[in-house]
C-alpha positions as YAML, in Angstrom:
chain: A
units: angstrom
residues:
- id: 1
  name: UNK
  ca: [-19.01, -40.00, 19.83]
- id: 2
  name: UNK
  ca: [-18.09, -36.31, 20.56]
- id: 3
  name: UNK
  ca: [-16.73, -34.50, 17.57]
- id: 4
  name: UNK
  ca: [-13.97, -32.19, 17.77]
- id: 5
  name: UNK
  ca: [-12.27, -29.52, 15.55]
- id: 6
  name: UNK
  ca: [-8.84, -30.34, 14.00]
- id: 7
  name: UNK
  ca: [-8.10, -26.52, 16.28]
- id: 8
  name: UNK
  ca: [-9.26, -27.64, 19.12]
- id: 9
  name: UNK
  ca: [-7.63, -31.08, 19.03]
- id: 10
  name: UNK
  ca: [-3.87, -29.68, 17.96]
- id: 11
  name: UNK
  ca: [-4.64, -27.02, 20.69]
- id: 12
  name: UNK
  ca: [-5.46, -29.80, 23.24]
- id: 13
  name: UNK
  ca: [-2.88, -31.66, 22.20]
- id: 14
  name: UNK
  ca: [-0.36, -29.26, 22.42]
- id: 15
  name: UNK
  ca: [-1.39, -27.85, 26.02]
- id: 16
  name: UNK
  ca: [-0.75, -31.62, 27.26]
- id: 17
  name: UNK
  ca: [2.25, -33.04, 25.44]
- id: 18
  name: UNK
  ca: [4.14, -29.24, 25.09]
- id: 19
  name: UNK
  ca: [4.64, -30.47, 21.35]
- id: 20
  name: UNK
  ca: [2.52, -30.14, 18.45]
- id: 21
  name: UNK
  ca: [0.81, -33.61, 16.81]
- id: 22
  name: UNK
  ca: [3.37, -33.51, 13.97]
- id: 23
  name: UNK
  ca: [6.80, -32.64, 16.44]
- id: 24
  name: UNK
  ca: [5.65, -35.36, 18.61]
- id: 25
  name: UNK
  ca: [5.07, -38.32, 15.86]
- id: 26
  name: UNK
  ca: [8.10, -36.98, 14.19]
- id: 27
  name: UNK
  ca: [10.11, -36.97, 17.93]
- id: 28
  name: UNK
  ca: [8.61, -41.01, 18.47]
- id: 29
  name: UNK
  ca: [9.70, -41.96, 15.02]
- id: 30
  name: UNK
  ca: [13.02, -40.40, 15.45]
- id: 31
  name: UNK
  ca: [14.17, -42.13, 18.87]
- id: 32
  name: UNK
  ca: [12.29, -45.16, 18.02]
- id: 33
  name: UNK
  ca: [14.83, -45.37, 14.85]
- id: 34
  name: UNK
  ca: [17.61, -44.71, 16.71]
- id: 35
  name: UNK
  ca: [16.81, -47.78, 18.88]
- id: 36
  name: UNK
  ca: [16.52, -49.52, 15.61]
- id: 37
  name: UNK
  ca: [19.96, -48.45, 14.30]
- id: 38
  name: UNK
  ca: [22.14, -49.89, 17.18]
- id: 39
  name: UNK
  ca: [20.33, -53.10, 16.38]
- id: 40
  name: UNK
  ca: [22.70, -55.76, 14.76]
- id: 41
  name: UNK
  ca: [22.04, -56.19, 10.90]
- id: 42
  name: UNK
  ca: [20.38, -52.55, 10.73]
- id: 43
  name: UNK
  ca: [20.41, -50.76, 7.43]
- id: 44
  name: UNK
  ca: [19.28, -47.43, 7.28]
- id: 45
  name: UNK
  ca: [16.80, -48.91, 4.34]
- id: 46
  name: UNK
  ca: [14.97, -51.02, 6.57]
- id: 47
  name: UNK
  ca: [14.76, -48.79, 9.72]
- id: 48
  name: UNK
  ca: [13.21, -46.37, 7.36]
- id: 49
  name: UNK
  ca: [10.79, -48.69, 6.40]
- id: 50
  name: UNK
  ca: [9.99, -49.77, 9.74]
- id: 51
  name: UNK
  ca: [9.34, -46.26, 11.28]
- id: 52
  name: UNK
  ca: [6.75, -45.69, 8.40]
- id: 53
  name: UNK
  ca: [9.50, -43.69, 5.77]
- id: 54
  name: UNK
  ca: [9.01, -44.75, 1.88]
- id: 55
  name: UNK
  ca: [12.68, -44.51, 1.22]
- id: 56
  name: UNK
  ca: [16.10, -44.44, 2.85]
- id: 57
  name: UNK
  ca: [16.41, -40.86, 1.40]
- id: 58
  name: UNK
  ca: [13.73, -39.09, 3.20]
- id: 59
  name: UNK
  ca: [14.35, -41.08, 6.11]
- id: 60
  name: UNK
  ca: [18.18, -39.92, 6.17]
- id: 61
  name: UNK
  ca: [17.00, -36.08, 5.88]
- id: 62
  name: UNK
  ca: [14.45, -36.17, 8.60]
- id: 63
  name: UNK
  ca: [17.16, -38.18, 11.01]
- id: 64
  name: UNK
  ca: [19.46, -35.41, 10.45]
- id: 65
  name: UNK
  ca: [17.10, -32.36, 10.62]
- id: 66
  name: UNK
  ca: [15.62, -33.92, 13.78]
- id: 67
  name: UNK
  ca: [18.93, -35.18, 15.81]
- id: 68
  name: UNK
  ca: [21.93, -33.10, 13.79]
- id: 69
  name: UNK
  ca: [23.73, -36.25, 12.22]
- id: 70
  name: UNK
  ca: [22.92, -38.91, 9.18]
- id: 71
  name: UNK
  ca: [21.60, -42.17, 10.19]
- id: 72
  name: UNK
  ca: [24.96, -43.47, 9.45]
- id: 73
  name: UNK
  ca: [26.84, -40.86, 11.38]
- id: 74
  name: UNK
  ca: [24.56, -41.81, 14.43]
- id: 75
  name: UNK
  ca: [25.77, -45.41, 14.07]
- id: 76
  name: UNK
  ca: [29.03, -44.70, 13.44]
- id: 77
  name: UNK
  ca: [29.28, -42.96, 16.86]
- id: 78
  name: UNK
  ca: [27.22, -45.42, 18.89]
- id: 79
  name: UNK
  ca: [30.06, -48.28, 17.99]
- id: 80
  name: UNK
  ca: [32.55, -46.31, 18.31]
- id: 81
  name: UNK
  ca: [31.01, -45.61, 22.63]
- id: 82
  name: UNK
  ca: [30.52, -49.11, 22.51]
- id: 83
  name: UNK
  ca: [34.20, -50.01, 22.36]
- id: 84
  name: UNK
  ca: [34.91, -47.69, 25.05]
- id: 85
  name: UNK
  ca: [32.11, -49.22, 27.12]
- id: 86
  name: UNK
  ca: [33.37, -50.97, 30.37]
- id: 87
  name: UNK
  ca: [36.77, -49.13, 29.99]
- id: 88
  name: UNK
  ca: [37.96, -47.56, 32.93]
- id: 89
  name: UNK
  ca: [39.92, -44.36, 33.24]
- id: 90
  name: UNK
  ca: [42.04, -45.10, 35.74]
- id: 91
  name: UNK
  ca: [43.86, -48.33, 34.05]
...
């Protein structure tokens, strides 16, 4: 087993992805839990839980640092593009 310097592996890391370890887990959690929000029967409690957050709080302040709206703002919007789903412009 090759041994390698926490350095080296952020640095490798980085060069591949373009992100560092932390941005990238924090980027997968983030769009994972916004798949998990449009899911029927969502709370922001559980998709917290399920994307590895202790509490609905820090959960809710990491959504809205990473993508610029609360959990519940983000689900607010996606129903609201739902209903206009299939709708067409020209009537």
């Amino acid at each position: 087993m090759a041994t390698v310097s926490r350095t080296t592996l952020v640095r490798r890391f980085t060069e591949l992805t373009g992100q560092a370890p932390l941005a990238y887990l924090t980027e997968l959690r983030m769009t994972l839990a916004a798949d998990l929000l449009t899911e029927p029967g969502a709370t922001v409690a559980t998709v917290a839980r399920r994307v590895g957050y202790a509490d609905a709080f820090s959960f809710s302040a990491a959504f809205k640092r990473e993508r610029g709206a609360s959990p519940s703002t983000f689900l607010r919007g996606q129903k609201a593009g739902q209903g206009m789903a299939g709708q067409s412009s020209l009537g």
